């Protein structure tokens, strides 16, 4: 069987069991959980959550934008974060968005290779801006005003 392949076997998106090396040097065999973990990103009900999945969230965000901006948003989807590196993530997102969005929508998904660190890079750039200090929310402000502070303040 594919799962009995040597530990250096390629980790293809075929659903077959695979061996993975951990930082301590030990090896673990992953079988069905290889597919179940990323599946929860698209169907959180598998974990008992009532929250919408990734494709539904993208579609909802675009629908909440002004009508004249939606086509631009459909064509400017950028994958970011380590979870987007699961095999087939981008293809699955595209498939579900095609089913959820209007037929005429031109969907374009960008998957930059540095996406595992993109949020950290963006945060670093934001923190280095001279105007960033004016965006801070101090603990005392939050304790006084609570979460409503964020809706009153442009971050």
Coordinates of N, CA and C in Angstrom, one line a residue:
X1 N 0.8 -1.2 0.0 CA 0.0 0.0 0.0 C 0.9 1.3 0.0
X2 N 0.2 2.4 -0.4 CA 1.0 3.7 -0.5 C 1.5 4.1 0.9
X3 N 0.9 3.7 2.0 CA 1.3 4.1 3.3 C 2.5 3.4 3.8
X4 N 2.8 2.3 3.1 CA 4.0 1.5 3.5 C 5.2 1.9 2.7
X5 N 5.1 3.0 2.0 CA 6.2 3.5 1.2 C 7.3 4.0 2.1
X6 N 8.5 4.2 1.7 CA 9.6 4.7 2.5 C 9.3 6.0 3.1
X7 N 9.8 6.4 4.2 CA 9.5 7.7 4.9 C 9.8 8.9 4.0
X8 N 10.6 8.8 3.0 CA 11.0 9.9 2.1 C 10.0 10.0 0.9
X9 N 8.9 9.2 0.9 CA 8.0 9.3 -0.2 C 7.4 10.7 -0.3
X10 N 7.1 11.1 -1.5 CA 6.5 12.4 -1.8 C 5.1 12.5 -1.1
X11 N 4.8 13.7 -0.6 CA 3.5 13.9 0.1 C 2.5 14.4 -0.9
X12 N 2.0 13.5 -1.8 CA 1.1 13.9 -2.8 C -0.3 14.1 -2.2
X13 N -1.2 14.8 -2.9 CA -2.5 15.0 -2.4 C -3.5 13.9 -2.8
X14 N -3.0 12.7 -2.8 CA -3.8 11.5 -3.2 C -4.5 10.9 -2.1
X15 N -4.4 11.3 -0.8 CA -5.1 10.8 0.3 C -4.5 9.5 0.9
X16 N -3.4 9.0 0.3 CA -2.8 7.8 0.8 C -2.0 8.2 2.1
X17 N -1.8 7.2 3.0 CA -1.1 7.5 4.2 C 0.4 7.9 3.9
X18 N 0.9 8.8 4.7 CA 2.3 9.3 4.5 C 3.0 9.3 5.8
X19 N 4.3 9.3 5.7 CA 5.2 9.5 6.9 C 5.7 10.9 6.9
X20 N 5.7 11.5 8.1 CA 6.2 12.8 8.3 C 7.3 12.8 9.4
X21 N 8.3 13.6 9.2 CA 9.4 13.8 10.2 C 9.0 14.9 11.1
X22 N 9.1 14.7 12.4 CA 8.9 15.8 13.4 C 10.2 16.5 13.7
X23 N 10.1 17.7 14.3 CA 11.4 18.4 14.6 C 12.3 17.6 15.5
X24 N 11.8 16.7 16.4 CA 12.7 15.9 17.3 C 13.3 14.7 16.6
X25 N 13.0 14.5 15.3 CA 13.6 13.4 14.5 C 12.7 12.2 14.4
X26 N 11.7 12.1 15.3 CA 10.8 11.0 15.2 C 9.9 11.1 14.0
X27 N 9.3 9.9 13.6 CA 8.4 9.9 12.4 C 7.1 9.4 12.8
X28 N 6.0 10.1 12.2 CA 4.7 9.7 12.4 C 4.0 9.3 11.1
X29 N 3.1 8.4 11.2 CA 2.3 8.0 10.0 C 1.0 8.7 10.1
X30 N 0.6 9.5 9.1 CA -0.7 10.1 9.0 C -1.5 9.5 7.9
X31 N -2.7 9.1 8.3 CA -3.6 8.4 7.4 C -4.8 9.4 7.0
X32 N -6.0 9.0 7.4 CA -7.2 9.8 7.1 C -7.2 11.2 7.7
X33 N -6.5 11.4 8.8 CA -6.4 12.7 9.4 C -5.8 13.8 8.4
X34 N -5.0 13.3 7.5 CA -4.4 14.2 6.5 C -5.5 14.9 5.7
X35 N -6.6 14.3 5.5 CA -7.7 14.9 4.8 C -8.7 15.6 5.7
X36 N -8.9 15.0 6.9 CA -9.9 15.6 7.8 C -9.5 16.9 8.4
X37 N -8.2 17.1 8.7 CA -7.8 18.4 9.2 C -8.1 19.6 8.3
X38 N -7.7 19.5 7.0 CA -8.0 20.6 6.1 C -9.5 20.7 5.8
X39 N -10.2 19.6 5.8 CA -11.6 19.6 5.5 C -12.4 20.5 6.4
X40 N -11.9 20.5 7.7 CA -12.6 21.4 8.7 C -12.5 22.9 8.3
X41 N -11.6 23.3 7.5 CA -11.5 24.7 7.1 C -12.7 25.0 6.2
X42 N -13.2 24.0 5.5 CA -14.3 24.3 4.5 C -15.6 23.9 5.1
X43 N -15.6 22.9 6.1 CA -16.8 22.5 6.8 C -16.6 22.4 8.3
X44 N -16.6 23.5 9.0 CA -16.4 23.5 10.4 C -17.4 22.7 11.2
X45 N -18.5 22.3 10.6 CA -19.4 21.5 11.4 C -18.8 20.1 11.8
X46 N -17.7 19.7 11.0 CA -17.0 18.5 11.4 C -16.4 18.6 12.8
X47 N -16.2 19.8 13.3 CA -15.6 20.0 14.6 C -16.7 20.5 15.6
X48 N -18.0 20.5 15.2 CA -19.0 20.9 16.0 C -19.3 22.4 16.0
X49 N -18.7 23.1 15.1 CA -18.8 24.6 15.0 C -19.9 25.0 14.1
X50 N -20.6 26.0 14.4 CA -21.6 26.5 13.5 C -21.1 27.7 12.6
X51 N -19.9 28.0 12.7 CA -19.3 29.0 11.9 C -19.2 28.6 10.4
X52 N -19.2 29.5 9.5 CA -19.1 29.2 8.1 C -17.7 28.8 7.7
X53 N -17.5 28.1 6.6 CA -16.2 27.6 6.1 C -15.5 28.7 5.4
X54 N -14.3 28.4 4.9 CA -13.5 29.4 4.2 C -14.1 30.0 3.0
X55 N -14.7 29.1 2.1 CA -15.3 29.6 0.9 C -16.5 30.5 1.2
X56 N -17.3 30.1 2.1 CA -18.5 30.8 2.5 C -18.1 32.2 3.0
X57 N -17.0 32.2 3.8 CA -16.6 33.5 4.4 C -16.1 34.5 3.3
X58 N -15.4 33.9 2.3 CA -14.9 34.8 1.2 C -16.1 35.3 0.4
X59 N -17.0 34.4 0.1 CA -18.2 34.9 -0.6 C -19.0 35.9 0.1
X60 N -19.2 35.7 1.4 CA -20.0 36.7 2.2 C -19.3 38.0 2.3
X61 N -18.0 38.0 2.4 CA -17.2 39.3 2.5 C -17.4 40.1 1.2
X62 N -17.3 39.4 0.1 CA -17.5 40.0 -1.2 C -18.9 40.6 -1.4
X63 N -19.9 39.8 -1.0 CA -21.3 40.2 -1.1 C -21.6 41.4 -0.2
X64 N -20.9 41.6 0.8 CA -21.1 42.8 1.7 C -20.5 44.1 1.2
X65 N -19.6 43.9 0.2 CA -19.0 45.1 -0.4 C -20.0 45.8 -1.4
X66 N -19.7 47.0 -1.7 CA -20.5 47.7 -2.7 C -20.5 46.9 -4.0
X67 N -21.7 46.9 -4.7 CA -21.9 46.2 -5.9 C -20.8 46.4 -6.9
X68 N -20.3 47.7 -7.1 CA -19.3 48.0 -8.1 C -17.9 47.5 -7.7
X69 N -17.7 47.1 -6.5 CA -16.4 46.6 -6.1 C -16.3 45.1 -6.1
X70 N -17.4 44.4 -6.2 CA -17.4 43.0 -6.1 C -16.6 42.3 -7.1
X71 N -16.7 42.7 -8.4 CA -15.9 42.0 -9.4 C -14.4 42.1 -9.2
X72 N -14.0 43.3 -8.7 CA -12.6 43.5 -8.3 C -12.2 42.6 -7.2
X73 N -13.0 42.4 -6.2 CA -12.7 41.5 -5.1 C -12.7 40.1 -5.6
X74 N -13.6 39.7 -6.4 CA -13.6 38.3 -6.9 C -12.3 38.0 -7.6
X75 N -11.7 39.0 -8.3 CA -10.5 38.8 -9.0 C -9.2 39.0 -8.3
X76 N -9.4 39.3 -7.0 CA -8.2 39.7 -6.2 C -8.1 38.9 -4.9
X77 N -8.4 37.7 -4.9 CA -8.4 36.8 -3.7 C -6.9 36.4 -3.5
X78 N -6.4 36.6 -2.3 CA -5.0 36.3 -2.0 C -5.0 35.3 -0.9
X79 N -4.3 34.1 -1.1 CA -4.2 33.2 0.0 C -3.0 33.6 0.9
X80 N -3.2 33.4 2.2 CA -2.2 33.8 3.1 C -2.3 32.9 4.3
X81 N -1.1 32.5 4.9 CA -1.1 31.7 6.1 C -0.8 30.2 5.7
X82 N -0.2 29.6 6.7 CA 0.2 28.2 6.5 C -0.8 27.2 6.1
X83 N -2.1 27.4 6.6 CA -3.1 26.5 6.3 C -3.5 26.5 4.8
X84 N -3.2 27.5 4.1 CA -3.5 27.5 2.7 C -2.5 26.7 1.9
X85 N -1.5 26.1 2.6 CA -0.5 25.3 1.9 C -1.0 23.8 1.9
X86 N -2.1 23.5 2.5 CA -2.6 22.1 2.4 C -2.8 21.8 0.9
X87 N -2.4 20.6 0.5 CA -2.5 20.2 -0.9 C -4.0 20.4 -1.4
X88 N -4.2 21.1 -2.5 CA -5.5 21.3 -3.1 C -6.3 22.4 -2.5
X89 N -5.8 23.1 -1.5 CA -6.6 24.2 -0.9 C -7.1 25.2 -1.9
X90 N -6.2 25.7 -2.7 CA -6.6 26.7 -3.7 C -7.7 26.2 -4.7
X91 N -7.5 25.0 -5.1 CA -8.4 24.4 -6.1 C -9.8 24.2 -5.5
X92 N -9.8 23.7 -4.2 CA -11.0 23.5 -3.5 C -11.8 24.8 -3.3
X93 N -11.0 25.9 -2.9 CA -11.6 27.2 -2.7 C -12.2 27.7 -3.9
X94 N -11.5 27.6 -5.0 CA -12.0 28.0 -6.3 C -13.3 27.3 -6.7
X95 N -13.3 26.0 -6.5 CA -14.5 25.2 -6.8 C -15.7 25.6 -6.0
X96 N -15.5 25.8 -4.7 CA -16.6 26.2 -3.9 C -17.1 27.6 -4.1
X97 N -16.1 28.5 -4.5 CA -16.5 29.9 -4.8 C -17.3 29.9 -6.1
X98 N -16.9 29.1 -7.1 CA -17.7 29.1 -8.4 C -19.1 28.6 -8.1
X99 N -19.3 27.8 -7.1 CA -20.7 27.3 -6.8 C -21.5 28.4 -6.0
X100 N -20.8 29.2 -5.3 CA -21.4 30.1 -4.4 C -21.6 31.5 -5.0
X101 N -20.8 31.9 -5.9 CA -20.8 33.3 -6.5 C -21.6 33.3 -7.8
X102 N -22.0 34.4 -8.3 CA -22.7 34.5 -9.5 C -21.9 33.9 -10.7
X103 N -22.6 33.3 -11.6 CA -22.0 32.6 -12.7 C -21.0 33.5 -13.5
X104 N -21.3 34.8 -13.6 CA -20.5 35.7 -14.4 C -19.3 36.2 -13.7
X105 N -19.1 35.8 -12.4 CA -18.0 36.3 -11.6 C -16.7 35.7 -12.1
X106 N -15.7 36.5 -12.3 CA -14.4 36.1 -12.7 C -13.5 36.0 -11.5
X107 N -13.3 34.8 -11.0 CA -12.6 34.5 -9.8 C -11.1 34.3 -10.1
X108 N -10.3 35.0 -9.4 CA -8.9 34.8 -9.5 C -8.2 34.7 -8.1
X109 N -7.6 33.6 -7.9 CA -6.9 33.3 -6.6 C -5.4 33.4 -6.8
X110 N -4.8 34.3 -6.0 CA -3.4 34.4 -6.0 C -2.8 33.6 -4.8
X111 N -1.8 32.8 -5.1 CA -1.2 32.0 -4.0 C 0.3 32.2 -4.0
X112 N 0.8 33.3 -3.4 CA 2.2 33.6 -3.4 C 3.0 32.6 -2.6
X113 N 4.2 32.2 -3.0 CA 4.9 31.2 -2.3 C 5.3 31.6 -0.9
X114 N 5.4 32.9 -0.6 CA 5.8 33.4 0.7 C 4.6 33.5 1.6
X115 N 3.5 32.9 1.3 CA 2.3 33.2 2.1 C 2.3 32.7 3.5
X116 N 3.2 31.8 3.9 CA 3.2 31.3 5.3 C 3.7 32.5 6.2
X117 N 4.4 33.4 5.6 CA 4.9 34.5 6.5 C 4.3 35.8 6.1
X118 N 3.3 35.9 5.2 CA 2.8 37.1 4.7 C 2.1 37.9 5.8
X119 N 1.4 37.3 6.7 CA 0.8 38.1 7.8 C 1.8 38.7 8.7
X120 N 2.9 38.0 9.0 CA 4.0 38.6 9.8 C 4.7 39.7 9.1
X121 N 4.9 39.5 7.8 CA 5.6 40.6 7.0 C 4.7 41.8 7.0
X122 N 3.4 41.6 6.7 CA 2.4 42.8 6.7 C 2.4 43.5 8.1
X123 N 2.4 42.7 9.2 CA 2.4 43.2 10.5 C 3.6 44.0 10.8
X124 N 4.7 43.5 10.3 CA 6.0 44.2 10.5 C 6.0 45.5 9.8
X125 N 5.5 45.5 8.5 CA 5.5 46.8 7.8 C 4.5 47.8 8.5
X126 N 3.4 47.3 8.9 CA 2.4 48.2 9.6 C 3.1 48.8 10.9
X127 N 3.7 47.9 11.6 CA 4.3 48.4 12.9 C 5.5 49.4 12.7
X128 N 6.1 49.3 11.5 CA 7.2 50.3 11.2 C 6.7 51.6 10.7
X129 N 5.5 51.8 10.4 CA 4.9 53.1 9.9 C 4.9 54.1 11.0
X130 N 5.2 55.3 10.7 CA 5.2 56.4 11.7 C 3.8 56.6 12.3
X131 N 2.8 56.4 11.5 CA 1.4 56.6 11.9 C 0.9 55.5 12.7
X132 N 1.6 54.4 12.9 CA 1.0 53.2 13.6 C 0.7 53.5 15.0
X133 N 1.5 54.3 15.7 CA 1.3 54.6 17.1 C 0.0 55.2 17.4
X134 N -0.6 56.0 16.4 CA -1.9 56.6 16.6 C -3.0 55.5 16.5
X135 N -2.7 54.4 16.0 CA -3.7 53.3 15.9 C -3.8 52.4 17.2
X136 N -2.8 52.5 18.1 CA -2.8 51.7 19.2 C -4.0 51.9 20.1
X137 N -4.4 50.8 20.7 CA -5.5 50.9 21.7 C -4.9 50.5 23.0
X138 N -4.8 51.4 24.0 CA -4.2 51.2 25.3 C -5.2 50.3 26.1
X139 N -4.6 49.5 27.0 CA -5.4 48.7 27.9 C -6.4 49.5 28.7
X140 N -6.0 50.7 29.2 CA -6.9 51.6 29.9 C -8.1 52.0 29.1
X141 N -7.8 52.3 27.8 CA -8.9 52.7 26.9 C -9.9 51.6 26.7
X142 N -9.3 50.4 26.5 CA -10.2 49.2 26.3 C -11.0 48.9 27.5
X143 N -10.4 49.0 28.7 CA -11.1 48.7 29.9 C -12.2 49.7 30.2
X144 N -12.0 51.0 29.7 CA -13.0 52.0 29.9 C -14.1 51.9 28.9
X145 N -13.8 51.6 27.6 CA -14.8 51.6 26.6 C -15.2 50.2 26.1
X146 N -14.4 49.2 26.3 CA -14.7 47.9 25.8 C -14.6 47.8 24.3
X147 N -15.1 46.7 23.8 CA -15.0 46.4 22.3 C -15.6 47.4 21.4
X148 N -16.6 48.2 21.9 CA -17.2 49.2 21.1 C -16.2 50.3 20.6
X149 N -15.1 50.4 21.3 CA -14.0 51.3 20.9 C -13.6 51.0 19.5
X150 N -13.5 49.8 19.1 CA -13.0 49.5 17.8 C -14.0 49.9 16.7
X151 N -15.3 49.9 16.9 CA -16.2 50.4 15.9 C -16.3 51.9 15.8
X152 N -15.8 52.6 16.9 CA -15.8 54.0 16.8 C -14.5 54.6 16.3
X153 N -13.5 53.8 16.2 CA -12.2 54.2 15.9 C -11.7 53.6 14.6
X154 N -11.2 54.3 13.7 CA -10.7 53.8 12.4 C -9.4 53.2 12.6
X155 N -9.2 51.9 12.5 CA -7.9 51.3 12.7 C -7.2 51.2 11.4

